[in-house]
Amino acid sequence: MEFLIHKWKYLKTTEILNVTVMFFSVLFFYLFSPFLSVLAALFFLSLVFESDKVRISILTFIFLSVYSMIIFFKPVSGDWNWYTQHYRALQSIDFLSYYGHTYGPFTIKYTEPVYYFLSFVLSRATGANVTALALVVSTIFYSVFTFSLFKLSKYFSIASWQKNIVVIAAVLLSVTPSLVLHLVRQEMASVLLFCGLVLLLTSNKRSAICFLIVSVFTHQSAAIVLGIFAFSYLLSRIPFGSSWFFAFVVSLLMGLFYVKSGYFISEDNAGKGDGTVNPLVYLYDAILLFSFLFSVYSIKLNPVVKSIFYIFVASYMGFLLGVSPEPLPLLRMYFYVEWFRAFFIVVVLSRMVSFIYFNALSVFILLLGGFYTNYRISSSDLGFPLSIYSFVNRSIQSWMFLF
């Protein structure tokens, strides 16, 4: 409380006006939904604190609240059904009897111990409470993601209060929230990989190596992306023109080998898939890619860093094109495009924050993020009983019922 009073004493006239607008905005949201008013109040409160740790904690709580309809109402089906069955079984099975052995139709891989050990510990600690598993997985995901985005925003010299806008926009407009509790191991591995690469970019090498190692031991697909990044980094150190095109061609051939060799894709899985990518998502990613290329060209960065960006993007595009003949690997590897998406959004917004009307534009960006997230949840094949809109609408109806 003393901290807030101290901040109030030294506010400028424009800042007092901003605080007044925030206060009445919270009241406005309260008329419609207490749920929305609490989230708005938390968001405005996060702008007050200068500590990134406090801001990360507040924003993580906001994300968990927004996606609580997934955490608490997700149907136990698809891959989540498999995860919950094993989670309950670990309450009575010795870990060493489970790890590395066949359980049902699945063989638990020695190369992916991180999630399985976490699931085992949590199962024993909570009596195999499925909600606890969903909450812990979601908390790990959104806290690491938020931390990574703050680091990335700081690298691109985004002003303190604008970081919050950029972070929220990047979360809402990049990842598919319905997959966090579906492709659980891959989601955890991907966010750890993203964090590791961001820490490498910001020169936190020891922490970066730890995150990268843990990501690979969470889901082996992370090793493919990490390998492509390592190839891109090495190629960026070689001074010759059109290195991005060379990287694209080599990665394309690697992708073709991946699906045609028969070593990575079994005959039983050949030609099969467990979903498709919406053409609108391809269009959205193409728009983001061109926006990123335009933005990064005009940003003052180390030429070597820019070269790594270009080569890494070209390499991954080539690899995706190479695996495209097989639906299953295309879908699983296109999944990592979400992290390119998050990176692109931060870069693009880092250019837009200098606009005079960015404050007004940020409202539109956040609303767009809300609509996009709602669309991804409502159009999901996983059968969610609630979207963000229906979740908030139910909150509004419950509030009006009191009157």
Coordinates of C-alpha atoms in Angstrom, one line a residue:
M1 CA 0.0 0.0 0.0
E2 CA 2.8 2.4 0.9
F3 CA 4.3 1.7 -2.6
L4 CA 1.1 2.7 -4.3
I5 CA 0.8 5.9 -2.2
H6 CA 4.4 6.8 -2.9
K7 CA 3.8 6.3 -6.7
W8 CA 0.6 8.5 -6.5
K9 CA 2.5 11.4 -4.8
Y10 CA 4.8 11.8 -7.8
L11 CA 2.4 11.3 -10.6
K12 CA 2.2 13.9 -13.4
T13 CA -1.0 15.4 -14.7
T14 CA -1.1 13.0 -17.7
E15 CA -0.5 10.0 -15.4
I16 CA -3.3 11.1 -13.1
L17 CA -5.5 11.2 -16.1
N18 CA -4.4 7.7 -17.2
V19 CA -5.1 6.4 -13.6
T20 CA -8.6 8.0 -13.7
V21 CA -9.3 6.4 -17.1
M22 CA -8.2 3.0 -15.7
F23 CA -10.4 3.4 -12.6
F24 CA -13.5 4.1 -14.6
S25 CA -12.7 1.4 -17.1
V26 CA -12.7 -1.1 -14.3
L27 CA -16.1 0.2 -13.1
F28 CA -17.4 -0.1 -16.7
F29 CA -16.3 -3.7 -16.9
Y30 CA -17.8 -4.4 -13.5
L31 CA -21.3 -3.4 -14.8
F32 CA -21.1 -6.2 -17.3
S33 CA -19.0 -8.9 -15.5
P34 CA -17.0 -9.0 -12.2
F35 CA -14.7 -11.5 -14.0
L36 CA -13.8 -9.0 -16.7
S37 CA -13.4 -6.2 -14.1
V38 CA -11.0 -8.2 -12.0
L39 CA -8.9 -9.0 -15.1
A40 CA -8.9 -5.3 -16.2
A41 CA -7.9 -4.3 -12.6
L42 CA -5.0 -6.8 -12.6
F43 CA -3.9 -5.6 -16.0
F44 CA -3.8 -1.9 -14.9
L45 CA -2.1 -2.9 -11.7
S46 CA 0.6 -4.7 -13.7
L47 CA 1.4 -1.3 -15.3
V48 CA 2.2 0.2 -11.9
F49 CA 5.0 -2.1 -10.9
E50 CA 8.4 -1.7 -12.3
S51 CA 9.6 -5.2 -11.4
D52 CA 9.4 -7.7 -14.3
K53 CA 9.0 -10.5 -11.8
V54 CA 5.8 -9.0 -10.4
R55 CA 4.5 -8.2 -13.9
I56 CA 5.2 -11.7 -15.1
S57 CA 3.4 -13.1 -12.1
I58 CA 0.3 -10.9 -12.7
L59 CA 0.1 -11.6 -16.4
T60 CA 0.6 -15.3 -15.9
F61 CA -2.4 -15.2 -13.5
I62 CA -4.4 -13.3 -16.1
F63 CA -3.7 -15.9 -18.8
L64 CA -4.6 -18.8 -16.4
S65 CA -7.8 -17.0 -15.6
V66 CA -8.7 -16.3 -19.3
Y67 CA -8.0 -19.9 -20.2
S68 CA -9.6 -21.4 -17.1
M69 CA -12.4 -22.7 -19.2
I70 CA -9.8 -25.0 -20.8
I71 CA -8.2 -26.0 -17.5
F72 CA -11.4 -26.8 -15.7
F73 CA -13.9 -27.7 -18.5
K74 CA -11.7 -29.5 -21.0
P75 CA -13.3 -32.8 -22.0
V76 CA -11.2 -35.9 -21.3
S77 CA -10.7 -37.0 -24.9
G78 CA -8.0 -37.4 -27.5
D79 CA -4.4 -37.2 -26.3
W80 CA -5.6 -35.7 -23.0
N81 CA -7.4 -39.0 -22.3
W82 CA -4.2 -40.9 -22.8
Y83 CA -2.3 -38.5 -20.5
T84 CA -4.9 -38.7 -17.7
Q85 CA -5.0 -42.6 -17.9
H86 CA -1.2 -42.8 -17.4
Y87 CA -1.4 -40.1 -14.7
R88 CA -3.9 -42.1 -12.7
A89 CA -1.9 -45.3 -13.3
L90 CA 1.3 -43.7 -11.9
Q91 CA -0.4 -43.4 -8.5
S92 CA 0.1 -47.1 -8.0
I93 CA 2.9 -48.1 -10.4
D94 CA 6.5 -47.8 -9.5
F95 CA 8.2 -45.2 -11.7
L96 CA 11.1 -47.5 -12.8
S97 CA 8.6 -50.2 -13.8
Y98 CA 6.8 -47.6 -16.0
Y99 CA 9.6 -45.5 -17.4
G100 CA 11.1 -47.0 -20.5
H101 CA 8.6 -49.9 -20.6
T102 CA 5.5 -50.6 -22.6
Y103 CA 2.2 -49.6 -21.0
G104 CA -0.9 -50.5 -23.0
P105 CA -0.2 -49.8 -26.7
F106 CA 2.5 -47.2 -25.9
T107 CA 6.2 -47.5 -25.1
I108 CA 7.4 -44.8 -22.7
K109 CA 10.6 -43.5 -24.3
Y110 CA 13.8 -43.3 -22.3
T111 CA 14.6 -40.1 -24.2
E112 CA 11.7 -38.1 -22.8
P113 CA 11.9 -38.4 -19.0
V114 CA 10.9 -34.8 -17.9
Y115 CA 7.2 -34.9 -18.3
Y116 CA 6.8 -38.5 -17.1
F117 CA 8.7 -37.8 -13.9
L118 CA 6.7 -34.7 -13.3
S119 CA 3.5 -36.6 -13.9
F120 CA 4.6 -39.3 -11.5
V121 CA 5.5 -36.9 -8.6
L122 CA 2.2 -34.9 -9.1
S123 CA 0.2 -38.1 -9.2
R124 CA 1.6 -39.3 -5.9
A125 CA 1.3 -35.8 -4.3
T126 CA -2.3 -35.1 -5.3
G127 CA -3.9 -38.5 -5.4
A128 CA -3.9 -38.4 -9.3
N129 CA -6.1 -35.3 -9.3
V130 CA -6.6 -34.4 -13.0
T131 CA -7.4 -30.7 -12.4
A132 CA -4.1 -30.4 -10.5
L133 CA -2.3 -31.8 -13.5
A134 CA -4.0 -29.4 -15.9
L135 CA -3.3 -26.5 -13.6
V136 CA 0.4 -27.3 -13.2
V137 CA 1.0 -27.9 -16.9
S138 CA -0.8 -24.7 -17.8
T139 CA 1.1 -22.7 -15.1
I140 CA 4.5 -24.0 -16.4
F141 CA 3.5 -23.2 -19.9
Y142 CA 2.2 -19.6 -19.4
S143 CA 4.8 -18.6 -16.8
V144 CA 7.7 -19.7 -19.0
F145 CA 6.1 -18.2 -22.1
T146 CA 5.4 -14.8 -20.4
F147 CA 9.0 -14.7 -19.0
S148 CA 10.4 -15.4 -22.5
L149 CA 8.3 -12.6 -24.1
F150 CA 9.4 -10.1 -21.4
K151 CA 13.0 -11.0 -22.1
L152 CA 12.4 -10.7 -25.9
S153 CA 10.6 -7.4 -25.5
K154 CA 13.5 -6.0 -23.4
Y155 CA 16.0 -7.1 -26.1
F156 CA 14.1 -5.0 -28.7
S157 CA 14.1 -2.0 -26.3
I158 CA 10.3 -1.9 -25.8
A159 CA 9.3 0.7 -23.1
S160 CA 8.4 -0.7 -19.7
W161 CA 4.6 -0.3 -19.8
Q162 CA 4.4 -1.3 -23.5
K163 CA 5.9 -4.7 -22.7
N164 CA 2.6 -5.7 -21.1
I165 CA 0.7 -4.9 -24.3
V166 CA 3.2 -6.7 -26.5
V167 CA 3.3 -9.8 -24.2
I168 CA -0.5 -10.1 -24.0
A169 CA -0.8 -9.6 -27.8
A170 CA 1.9 -12.2 -28.5
V171 CA 0.2 -14.8 -26.2
L172 CA -3.3 -14.2 -27.6
L173 CA -2.2 -14.0 -31.3
S174 CA 0.3 -16.9 -31.4
V175 CA -0.2 -20.1 -29.6
T176 CA -3.3 -22.3 -29.8
P177 CA -4.6 -22.5 -26.2
S178 CA -6.6 -25.7 -26.8
L179 CA -3.5 -27.6 -27.5
V180 CA -1.8 -26.9 -24.2
L181 CA -3.7 -29.8 -22.6
H182 CA -3.7 -31.9 -25.8
L183 CA -0.2 -32.1 -27.1
V184 CA 1.1 -31.8 -23.5
R185 CA 4.7 -33.0 -23.8
Q186 CA 5.2 -31.2 -27.1
E187 CA 3.7 -27.9 -25.7
M188 CA 6.0 -28.1 -22.7
A189 CA 9.0 -28.9 -24.8
S190 CA 8.3 -26.1 -27.3
V191 CA 7.9 -23.4 -24.7
L192 CA 11.1 -24.5 -23.0
L193 CA 12.8 -24.5 -26.4
F194 CA 11.5 -21.0 -27.1
C195 CA 12.7 -19.8 -23.8
G196 CA 16.2 -21.3 -24.4
L197 CA 16.5 -19.6 -27.8
V198 CA 15.4 -16.2 -26.3
L199 CA 18.0 -16.6 -23.6
L200 CA 20.6 -17.3 -26.2
L201 CA 19.6 -14.2 -28.0
T202 CA 19.9 -12.1 -24.8
S203 CA 23.3 -13.7 -24.0
N204 CA 22.2 -15.8 -21.0
K205 CA 24.1 -18.8 -22.3
R206 CA 24.1 -21.0 -19.2
S207 CA 20.4 -20.7 -18.5
A208 CA 19.7 -21.1 -22.2
I209 CA 21.6 -24.4 -22.4
C210 CA 19.7 -25.7 -19.4
F211 CA 16.3 -24.9 -21.0
L212 CA 17.4 -26.3 -24.4
I213 CA 18.5 -29.6 -22.8
V214 CA 15.3 -29.9 -20.7
S215 CA 13.2 -29.2 -23.8
V216 CA 14.8 -32.0 -25.8
F217 CA 14.3 -34.5 -22.9
T218 CA 10.6 -33.4 -22.7
H219 CA 9.8 -34.2 -26.4
Q220 CA 12.2 -35.4 -29.0
S221 CA 10.7 -33.2 -31.8
A222 CA 12.4 -30.2 -30.1
A223 CA 15.8 -31.8 -31.1
I224 CA 14.8 -31.3 -34.8
V225 CA 14.0 -27.6 -34.4
L226 CA 17.2 -27.2 -32.3
G227 CA 19.2 -28.9 -35.0
I228 CA 17.8 -26.6 -37.7
F229 CA 18.7 -23.6 -35.5
A230 CA 22.2 -24.9 -35.0
F231 CA 22.6 -25.4 -38.7
S232 CA 21.3 -21.9 -39.3
Y233 CA 23.7 -20.4 -36.8
L234 CA 26.7 -22.2 -38.3
L235 CA 25.7 -21.1 -41.8
S236 CA 25.4 -17.5 -40.7
R237 CA 29.1 -17.5 -39.7
I238 CA 30.1 -18.4 -43.3
P239 CA 30.4 -15.2 -45.4
F240 CA 28.7 -15.9 -48.7
G241 CA 25.7 -14.5 -50.5
S242 CA 22.3 -16.2 -50.7
S243 CA 23.0 -18.3 -47.6
W244 CA 19.3 -18.2 -46.7
F245 CA 18.5 -19.9 -50.1
F246 CA 21.1 -22.5 -49.6
A247 CA 19.7 -23.2 -46.1
F248 CA 16.2 -23.5 -47.6
V249 CA 17.3 -26.1 -50.2
V250 CA 19.3 -28.2 -47.7
S251 CA 16.4 -28.1 -45.1
L252 CA 14.0 -29.1 -47.9
L253 CA 16.1 -32.1 -48.7
M254 CA 16.4 -33.0 -45.0
G255 CA 12.6 -32.8 -44.7
L256 CA 12.1 -35.1 -47.7
F257 CA 14.6 -37.6 -46.2
Y258 CA 12.8 -37.4 -42.9
V259 CA 9.5 -38.6 -44.5
K260 CA 10.8 -40.8 -47.3
S261 CA 13.5 -42.8 -45.6
G262 CA 11.1 -44.9 -43.6
Y263 CA 13.4 -44.5 -40.5
F264 CA 11.3 -41.8 -38.9
I265 CA 7.9 -42.6 -40.3
S266 CA 6.6 -46.2 -40.0
E267 CA 4.6 -47.9 -42.7
D268 CA 1.6 -47.9 -40.4
N269 CA 1.7 -44.1 -40.1
A270 CA 2.5 -43.4 -43.7
G271 CA -0.2 -41.2 -45.3
K272 CA -2.1 -40.8 -42.0
G273 CA -2.7 -37.7 -40.0
D274 CA -4.6 -36.7 -36.9
G275 CA -5.8 -33.3 -38.1
T276 CA -5.2 -30.5 -40.6
V277 CA -4.1 -26.9 -40.6
N278 CA -6.8 -24.4 -41.6
P279 CA -6.0 -22.5 -44.8
L280 CA -6.8 -19.3 -42.9
V281 CA -3.9 -20.1 -40.5
Y282 CA -1.6 -20.5 -43.5
L283 CA -2.7 -17.0 -44.7
Y284 CA -2.3 -15.5 -41.3
D285 CA 1.2 -16.9 -40.9
A286 CA 2.1 -15.6 -44.4
I287 CA 0.9 -12.1 -43.5
L288 CA 2.9 -12.2 -40.2
L289 CA 6.0 -13.5 -42.1
F290 CA 6.0 -10.6 -44.5
S291 CA 5.3 -8.1 -41.7
F292 CA 8.3 -9.6 -39.8
L293 CA 10.6 -9.3 -42.8
F294 CA 9.6 -5.7 -43.4
S295 CA 10.0 -4.9 -39.7
V296 CA 13.3 -6.7 -39.0
Y297 CA 14.9 -5.0 -42.1
S298 CA 14.4 -1.6 -40.6
I299 CA 15.5 -2.5 -37.0
K300 CA 19.0 -1.6 -35.9
L301 CA 20.5 -5.0 -35.0
N302 CA 23.8 -6.7 -35.3
P303 CA 24.0 -7.9 -38.9
V304 CA 25.0 -11.4 -37.7
V305 CA 21.8 -11.6 -35.6
K306 CA 19.7 -10.5 -38.6
S307 CA 21.4 -13.1 -40.7
I308 CA 20.5 -15.8 -38.2
F309 CA 16.9 -14.7 -38.2
Y310 CA 16.6 -14.9 -42.0
I311 CA 18.4 -18.2 -42.3
F312 CA 16.5 -19.9 -39.5
V313 CA 13.1 -18.8 -40.9
A314 CA 14.2 -20.0 -44.4
S315 CA 15.5 -23.3 -43.1
Y316 CA 12.4 -24.1 -41.2
M317 CA 10.1 -23.2 -44.1
G318 CA 12.2 -25.5 -46.3
F319 CA 11.9 -28.3 -43.8
L320 CA 8.2 -27.9 -43.6
L321 CA 7.9 -28.0 -47.3
G322 CA 10.0 -31.2 -47.3
V323 CA 7.8 -33.0 -44.8
S324 CA 4.5 -31.8 -46.4
P325 CA 3.9 -35.1 -48.4
E326 CA 3.2 -36.8 -45.0
P327 CA 0.2 -35.3 -43.0
L328 CA 1.3 -36.4 -39.6
P329 CA 4.9 -35.0 -39.5
L330 CA 3.7 -31.8 -41.3
L331 CA 1.0 -31.2 -38.6
R332 CA 3.4 -32.0 -35.7
M333 CA 6.3 -29.9 -37.1
Y334 CA 4.0 -27.0 -38.2
F335 CA 3.1 -26.8 -34.5
Y336 CA 6.4 -25.1 -33.9
V337 CA 5.4 -22.3 -36.3
E338 CA 3.4 -20.9 -33.3
W339 CA 6.7 -19.9 -31.8
F340 CA 7.9 -18.2 -34.9
R341 CA 4.5 -16.5 -34.8
A342 CA 5.1 -15.2 -31.3
F343 CA 8.6 -14.0 -32.3
F344 CA 7.2 -12.3 -35.4
I345 CA 4.6 -10.5 -33.4
V346 CA 7.1 -9.1 -30.9
V347 CA 9.3 -7.8 -33.7
V348 CA 6.4 -6.2 -35.6
L349 CA 5.0 -4.6 -32.4
S350 CA 8.5 -3.4 -31.4
R351 CA 8.4 -1.2 -34.6
M352 CA 4.8 -0.1 -34.0
V353 CA 5.3 1.1 -30.4
S354 CA 7.0 4.3 -31.8
F355 CA 3.7 5.3 -33.5
I356 CA 1.9 8.3 -32.1
Y357 CA -1.4 6.5 -31.9
F358 CA 0.0 3.2 -30.5
N359 CA -2.1 3.5 -27.3
A360 CA -5.3 3.6 -29.3
L361 CA -4.0 0.9 -31.7
S362 CA -3.1 -1.4 -28.8
V363 CA -6.8 -1.6 -27.8
F364 CA -7.6 -2.8 -31.3
I365 CA -4.7 -5.3 -31.2
L366 CA -5.8 -6.7 -27.8
L367 CA -9.4 -7.0 -29.1
L368 CA -8.2 -8.8 -32.2
G369 CA -6.2 -11.1 -29.9
G370 CA -9.3 -11.9 -28.0
F371 CA -11.3 -12.7 -31.1
Y372 CA -8.5 -14.8 -32.6
T373 CA -8.2 -16.9 -29.4
N374 CA -12.0 -17.3 -29.1
Y375 CA -12.0 -18.5 -32.8
R376 CA -9.2 -21.0 -32.2
I377 CA -11.1 -22.5 -29.2
S378 CA -14.6 -22.4 -30.7
S379 CA -13.4 -24.0 -34.0
S380 CA -11.3 -26.7 -32.2
D381 CA -12.1 -30.3 -32.9
L382 CA -11.5 -31.1 -29.2
G383 CA -15.1 -30.4 -28.3
F384 CA -14.8 -27.6 -25.7
P385 CA -18.2 -26.9 -24.1
L386 CA -17.2 -23.2 -23.6
S387 CA -15.4 -20.6 -25.7
I388 CA -14.0 -17.4 -24.1
Y389 CA -17.1 -15.5 -25.3
S390 CA -19.6 -18.0 -23.8
F391 CA -17.5 -18.2 -20.6
V392 CA -17.6 -14.4 -20.1
N393 CA -21.3 -14.3 -21.3
R394 CA -22.2 -16.9 -18.6
S395 CA -20.4 -14.7 -16.1
I396 CA -22.4 -11.7 -17.2
Q397 CA -25.7 -13.7 -17.1
S398 CA -24.9 -14.9 -13.6
W399 CA -24.2 -11.4 -12.4
M400 CA -27.5 -10.0 -14.0
F401 CA -29.4 -12.8 -12.3
L402 CA -28.6 -11.3 -8.9
F403 CA -30.6 -8.2 -9.8

